[in-house]
Tab-separated table of C-alpha atoms in Angstrom:
chain	number	residue	atom	x	y	z
U	22	UNK	CA	37.443	85.842	-39.702
U	23	UNK	CA	38.684	82.479	-40.948
U	24	UNK	CA	38.802	83.748	-44.540
U	25	UNK	CA	40.766	86.818	-43.469
U	26	UNK	CA	43.278	84.648	-41.647
U	27	UNK	CA	43.692	82.389	-44.692
U	28	UNK	CA	44.232	85.370	-47.006
U	29	UNK	CA	46.785	86.798	-44.584
U	30	UNK	CA	48.737	83.539	-44.551
U	31	UNK	CA	48.650	83.344	-48.364
U	32	UNK	CA	50.068	86.853	-48.611
U	33	UNK	CA	52.875	85.918	-46.257
U	34	UNK	CA	53.651	82.841	-48.339
U	35	UNK	CA	53.814	84.919	-51.518
U	36	UNK	CA	56.325	87.304	-49.919
U	37	UNK	CA	58.498	84.489	-48.577
U	38	UNK	CA	61.785	84.131	-50.403
U	39	UNK	CA	63.011	80.649	-51.160
U	40	UNK	CA	66.645	79.898	-51.869
U	41	UNK	CA	67.756	77.157	-54.206
U	42	UNK	CA	69.369	74.199	-52.499
U	43	UNK	CA	73.089	73.851	-53.057
U	44	UNK	CA	72.937	70.054	-52.837
U	45	UNK	CA	70.323	67.370	-53.266
U	46	UNK	CA	72.283	65.364	-50.688
U	47	UNK	CA	74.980	67.048	-48.608
U	48	UNK	CA	78.453	65.629	-49.302
U	49	UNK	CA	78.819	64.458	-45.707
U	50	UNK	CA	75.638	62.404	-45.902
U	51	UNK	CA	76.665	60.652	-49.126
U	52	UNK	CA	78.919	58.410	-47.021
U	53	UNK	CA	76.043	57.182	-44.848
U	54	UNK	CA	76.466	53.550	-45.806
U	55	UNK	CA	80.155	53.699	-44.978
U	56	UNK	CA	80.331	55.866	-41.861
U	57	UNK	CA	76.735	56.169	-40.574
U	58	UNK	CA	75.995	54.581	-37.215
U	59	UNK	CA	73.577	51.963	-38.485
U	60	UNK	CA	75.972	50.637	-41.109
U	61	UNK	CA	79.310	51.112	-39.315
U	62	UNK	CA	78.617	50.639	-35.594
U	63	UNK	CA	75.306	48.808	-35.220
U	64	UNK	CA	76.645	45.443	-36.493
U	65	UNK	CA	79.242	45.555	-33.695
U	66	UNK	CA	77.113	46.580	-30.711
U	67	UNK	CA	74.426	44.019	-31.554
U	68	UNK	CA	76.919	41.447	-30.264
U	69	UNK	CA	77.299	43.244	-26.918
U	70	UNK	CA	74.166	42.767	-24.813
U	71	UNK	CA	74.896	45.422	-22.176
U	72	UNK	CA	76.035	48.016	-24.715
U	73	UNK	CA	73.028	47.346	-26.920
U	74	UNK	CA	70.637	47.683	-23.994
U	75	UNK	CA	72.261	50.931	-22.848
U	76	UNK	CA	71.953	52.400	-26.331
U	77	UNK	CA	68.410	51.338	-27.241
U	78	UNK	CA	66.916	50.627	-23.768
U	79	UNK	CA	65.916	47.172	-25.022
U	80	UNK	CA	67.589	43.929	-25.981
U	81	UNK	CA	68.419	42.882	-29.528
U	82	UNK	CA	65.710	40.216	-29.358
U	83	UNK	CA	63.097	42.774	-28.299
U	84	UNK	CA	64.123	45.100	-31.129
U	85	UNK	CA	63.842	42.261	-33.631
U	86	UNK	CA	60.377	41.350	-32.336
U	87	UNK	CA	59.273	44.985	-32.618
U	88	UNK	CA	60.726	45.199	-36.137
U	89	UNK	CA	58.703	42.180	-37.232
U	90	UNK	CA	55.528	43.974	-36.104
U	91	UNK	CA	56.184	47.460	-37.481
U	92	UNK	CA	58.598	46.673	-40.314
U	93	UNK	CA	55.997	46.166	-43.082
U	94	UNK	CA	54.445	49.555	-42.325
U	95	UNK	CA	57.851	51.295	-42.236
U	96	UNK	CA	59.184	49.888	-45.496
U	97	UNK	CA	59.231	52.273	-48.456
U	98	UNK	CA	59.052	51.343	-52.114
U	99	UNK	CA	62.383	51.085	-53.917
U	100	UNK	CA	62.439	53.161	-57.099
U	101	UNK	CA	64.990	53.987	-59.763
U	102	UNK	CA	65.081	57.552	-58.464
U	103	UNK	CA	66.876	56.760	-55.192
U	104	UNK	CA	67.063	54.051	-52.571
U	105	UNK	CA	64.907	54.682	-49.476
U	106	UNK	CA	66.149	54.384	-45.902
U	107	UNK	CA	65.410	50.857	-44.713
U	108	UNK	CA	62.814	49.988	-42.063
U	109	UNK	CA	65.444	48.659	-39.564
U	110	UNK	CA	67.438	51.882	-39.803
U	111	UNK	CA	64.285	53.990	-39.375
U	112	UNK	CA	63.350	52.025	-36.266
U	113	UNK	CA	66.861	52.175	-34.763
U	114	UNK	CA	67.072	55.929	-35.328
U	115	UNK	CA	63.714	56.509	-33.656
U	116	UNK	CA	64.419	54.235	-30.695
U	117	UNK	CA	67.702	56.029	-30.032
U	118	UNK	CA	65.940	59.397	-30.115
U	119	UNK	CA	63.296	58.171	-27.670
U	120	UNK	CA	65.812	56.439	-25.392
U	121	UNK	CA	68.325	59.281	-25.103
U	122	UNK	CA	66.193	62.383	-25.606
U	123	UNK	CA	68.932	63.608	-27.920
U	124	UNK	CA	68.445	66.450	-30.378
U	125	UNK	CA	67.475	65.705	-33.951
U	126	UNK	CA	70.558	67.538	-35.167
U	127	UNK	CA	72.773	65.230	-33.115
U	128	UNK	CA	70.914	62.189	-34.472
U	129	UNK	CA	71.386	63.632	-37.958
U	130	UNK	CA	75.186	63.683	-37.630
U	131	UNK	CA	75.234	60.281	-35.984
U	132	UNK	CA	73.222	58.530	-38.689
U	133	UNK	CA	74.337	60.870	-41.511
U	134	UNK	CA	70.782	61.743	-42.491
U	135	UNK	CA	69.394	65.245	-43.013
U	136	UNK	CA	67.658	66.904	-40.058
U	137	UNK	CA	64.357	67.268	-41.918
U	138	UNK	CA	64.482	63.614	-42.923
U	139	UNK	CA	65.255	62.620	-39.324
U	140	UNK	CA	62.248	64.611	-38.123
U	141	UNK	CA	59.951	62.964	-40.675
U	142	UNK	CA	61.272	59.484	-39.875
U	143	UNK	CA	60.747	59.915	-36.125
U	144	UNK	CA	57.221	61.245	-36.592
U	145	UNK	CA	56.221	58.502	-39.047
U	146	UNK	CA	57.818	55.715	-37.010
U	147	UNK	CA	56.178	56.804	-33.768
U	148	UNK	CA	52.794	56.810	-35.497
U	149	UNK	CA	53.409	53.331	-36.894
U	150	UNK	CA	54.513	51.963	-33.505
U	151	UNK	CA	51.428	53.412	-31.838
U	152	UNK	CA	49.023	52.136	-34.494
U	153	UNK	CA	50.539	48.639	-34.487
U	154	UNK	CA	50.869	47.869	-30.790
U	155	UNK	CA	48.789	50.265	-28.700
U	156	UNK	CA	45.855	47.854	-28.475
U	157	UNK	CA	48.193	45.267	-26.966
U	158	UNK	CA	50.275	47.401	-24.594
U	159	UNK	CA	47.751	50.145	-23.770
U	160	UNK	CA	44.230	48.765	-24.305
U	161	UNK	CA	41.376	51.236	-24.019
U	162	UNK	CA	39.619	49.161	-21.344
U	163	UNK	CA	40.535	46.589	-18.697
U	164	UNK	CA	38.381	43.757	-17.459
U	165	UNK	CA	37.537	43.182	-13.805
U	166	UNK	CA	39.981	40.278	-13.864
U	167	UNK	CA	42.772	42.639	-14.983
U	168	UNK	CA	41.964	45.084	-12.161
U	169	UNK	CA	41.940	42.279	-9.589
U	170	UNK	CA	45.313	41.053	-10.840
U	171	UNK	CA	46.778	44.548	-10.476
U	172	UNK	CA	45.288	44.842	-6.976
U	173	UNK	CA	46.876	41.523	-5.967
U	174	UNK	CA	50.276	42.719	-7.200
U	175	UNK	CA	49.980	45.989	-5.255
U	176	UNK	CA	49.108	44.090	-2.095
U	177	UNK	CA	51.931	41.598	-2.574
U	178	UNK	CA	54.675	44.074	-3.556
U	179	UNK	CA	53.627	47.271	-1.765
U	180	UNK	CA	51.376	46.042	1.056
U	181	UNK	CA	48.527	48.226	-0.222
U	182	UNK	CA	45.261	46.277	-0.521
U	183	UNK	CA	42.569	47.283	-3.007
U	184	UNK	CA	44.950	49.553	-4.929
U	185	UNK	CA	44.519	49.284	-8.692
U	186	UNK	CA	46.980	51.946	-9.816
U	187	UNK	CA	49.164	54.943	-9.018
U	188	UNK	CA	48.594	58.224	-10.875
U	189	UNK	CA	50.832	61.240	-11.424
U	190	UNK	CA	51.747	63.838	-14.022
U	191	UNK	CA	55.086	64.543	-15.687
U	192	UNK	CA	55.945	67.855	-17.339
U	193	UNK	CA	57.668	67.349	-20.696
U	194	UNK	CA	59.622	70.530	-21.416
U	195	UNK	CA	59.055	72.026	-24.871
U	196	UNK	CA	59.891	75.190	-26.756
U	197	UNK	CA	56.952	77.554	-26.486
U	198	UNK	CA	54.827	77.324	-29.664
U	199	UNK	CA	54.099	80.502	-31.607
U	200	UNK	CA	51.207	82.593	-30.280
U	201	UNK	CA	50.697	80.212	-27.353
U	202	UNK	CA	50.802	82.919	-24.694
U	203	UNK	CA	51.045	81.430	-21.209
U	204	UNK	CA	49.108	78.233	-21.995
U	205	UNK	CA	52.185	76.020	-21.732
U	206	UNK	CA	53.935	77.993	-18.954
U	207	UNK	CA	54.110	75.900	-15.777
U	208	UNK	CA	54.938	76.426	-12.118
U	209	UNK	CA	58.539	75.327	-12.771
U	210	UNK	CA	59.044	78.434	-14.916
U	211	UNK	CA	59.305	76.510	-18.181
U	212	UNK	CA	56.990	75.594	-21.037
U	213	UNK	CA	55.689	72.047	-21.143
U	214	UNK	CA	52.996	69.578	-22.048
U	215	UNK	CA	51.818	67.096	-19.427
U	216	UNK	CA	52.058	63.320	-19.521
U	217	UNK	CA	49.435	62.061	-17.067
U	218	UNK	CA	49.607	58.332	-16.446
U	219	UNK	CA	48.252	55.526	-14.283
U	220	UNK	CA	50.681	52.668	-13.697
U	221	UNK	CA	50.431	49.241	-12.099
U	222	UNK	CA	52.551	47.728	-9.318
U	223	UNK	CA	55.378	47.046	-11.804
U	224	UNK	CA	55.628	50.688	-13.004
U	225	UNK	CA	53.938	49.779	-16.290
U	226	UNK	CA	51.485	52.289	-17.766
U	227	UNK	CA	47.867	51.180	-17.943
U	228	UNK	CA	46.272	54.494	-19.040
U	229	UNK	CA	47.800	57.746	-20.287
U	230	UNK	CA	46.703	61.240	-21.262
U	231	UNK	CA	49.298	63.217	-23.239
U	232	UNK	CA	49.387	66.804	-24.434
U	233	UNK	CA	47.579	68.920	-21.832
U	234	UNK	CA	48.780	72.501	-21.292
U	235	UNK	CA	51.610	72.803	-18.782
U	236	UNK	CA	49.790	75.523	-16.828
U	237	UNK	CA	47.024	73.117	-15.815
U	238	UNK	CA	47.035	71.114	-12.597
U	239	UNK	CA	47.215	67.326	-12.546
U	240	UNK	CA	43.812	67.115	-10.893
U	241	UNK	CA	42.192	69.346	-13.505
U	242	UNK	CA	43.758	67.394	-16.357
U	243	UNK	CA	42.550	64.095	-14.894
U	244	UNK	CA	39.028	65.431	-14.348
U	245	UNK	CA	38.672	66.520	-17.990
U	246	UNK	CA	40.541	63.595	-19.546
U	247	UNK	CA	38.774	60.672	-21.166
U	248	UNK	CA	40.019	58.234	-18.528
U	249	UNK	CA	38.968	60.596	-15.717
U	250	UNK	CA	35.473	60.936	-17.168
U	251	UNK	CA	35.179	57.161	-17.483
U	252	UNK	CA	36.194	56.725	-13.846
U	253	UNK	CA	33.649	59.357	-12.810
U	254	UNK	CA	30.887	57.751	-14.901
U	255	UNK	CA	31.710	54.263	-13.590
U	256	UNK	CA	32.638	52.987	-17.050
U	257	UNK	CA	36.009	51.411	-16.165
U	258	UNK	CA	34.778	47.922	-15.209
U	259	UNK	CA	36.076	48.294	-11.662
U	260	UNK	CA	35.416	45.344	-9.332
U	261	UNK	CA	32.657	45.669	-6.772
U	262	UNK	CA	33.751	46.740	-3.257
U	263	UNK	CA	35.041	43.869	-1.171
U	264	UNK	CA	35.963	43.393	2.471
U	265	UNK	CA	39.700	43.265	3.125
U	266	UNK	CA	39.239	41.032	6.174
U	267	UNK	CA	36.367	38.791	7.147
U	268	UNK	CA	33.375	40.422	8.842
U	269	UNK	CA	34.445	43.940	7.765
U	270	UNK	CA	32.560	46.416	5.616
U	271	UNK	CA	33.261	46.252	1.845
U	272	UNK	CA	35.828	48.808	0.649
U	273	UNK	CA	36.183	50.096	-2.938
U	274	UNK	CA	39.166	49.545	-5.200
U	275	UNK	CA	41.083	52.811	-5.668
U	276	UNK	CA	43.959	54.495	-7.464
U	277	UNK	CA	46.414	56.503	-5.365
U	278	UNK	CA	47.867	59.927	-6.168
U	279	UNK	CA	49.367	62.962	-4.455
U	280	UNK	CA	47.581	65.955	-2.988
U	281	UNK	CA	47.037	67.480	-6.452
U	282	UNK	CA	44.145	65.061	-6.997
U	283	UNK	CA	40.774	65.453	-5.239
U	284	UNK	CA	39.523	62.652	-3.019
U	285	UNK	CA	36.768	60.481	-4.446
U	286	UNK	CA	35.390	56.990	-4.136
U	287	UNK	CA	37.917	55.676	-6.655
U	288	UNK	CA	40.885	57.946	-5.813
U	289	UNK	CA	42.889	58.317	-2.596
U	290	UNK	CA	45.916	60.469	-1.809
U	291	UNK	CA	49.177	59.205	-0.407
U	292	UNK	CA	48.846	61.630	2.533
U	293	UNK	CA	45.629	59.899	3.539
U	294	UNK	CA	47.355	56.550	3.226
U	295	UNK	CA	50.272	57.671	5.409
U	296	UNK	CA	47.982	59.109	8.067
U	297	UNK	CA	46.021	55.873	8.091
U	298	UNK	CA	49.190	53.918	8.756
C-alpha cells in the first residue's frame, strides 16, 4: 500500500505544471533596505520603550539578550551570489509574528520579504529558539525544591496550600489539513490543535503538550501526554505529602484544573476547591 501511494504521488508530480518565475526578486522587495520595517522603522522604535514593548512584547534589552543566544545559529553565510537576511532581522520578524498573530502575507509586506521566505524564516527561527533555550525555560524535570517553591508562591499569592500548578487547554485555531476528516474539529465548531499547559503561581509555563487533535478532551490529552504519564507513574519528583497545620494528616501536593480533568491523588478540580471553601 505504501508503494502504491508513493507511485500515485509521483504521477501527480509529473502532471503538475510549473510556471517560470517572472522575477528572482519582486521589484517591491528590492527596496527592503530602504523601506522595510527593520531598516526604516526599527531604529526609531528601539528608542521608545513602551512602543517597542507593544510591538515585540519584550523590551529592547530582552531582545538583545535573546539575540546573543540564538544569533550564531540564525546567521547565514555571506556569498557572492546574494546577501542573506541578517540574524537580527530574522529574529525581529519572527517575534512580531508570534506577538501579533499576524498573517505571513502581512509580515511579508511589512518587512518587504517574500511570503515563502517569511514562512521559512519563522519556522527556522522558532526551531532555533526552542533548541537554544528550552532546557532553561522549560526543563523536562523539576526538583522537589522547585515544586516546594511553586507551592509556597501559590499559598502566598492565591491562598491555596499544597498547589504546585494550574492546568488547562487552549484551542489554537488552524485551517483544516488535507484529508484530516474530523480529527481537528472541536466543540467550538472550528478546527484546532490543543496547547495543554501547567503554569505556576506567576502564570509561567512549567510543562506543555502541543499539537493534540482539537476533537479530544483536555483530560484525555493529559492522560496520554508524556507529562500526564509521568505524573501517573510518580516520576515527577513531587514532594512527599505534608500536613498543612500541626497535628493534621499529611496531604499531597496537587495541580488544579477544571471539571474536564479526572480527580486523582495529584490533581484536583476547582469545583472541589470552591465547595471546600
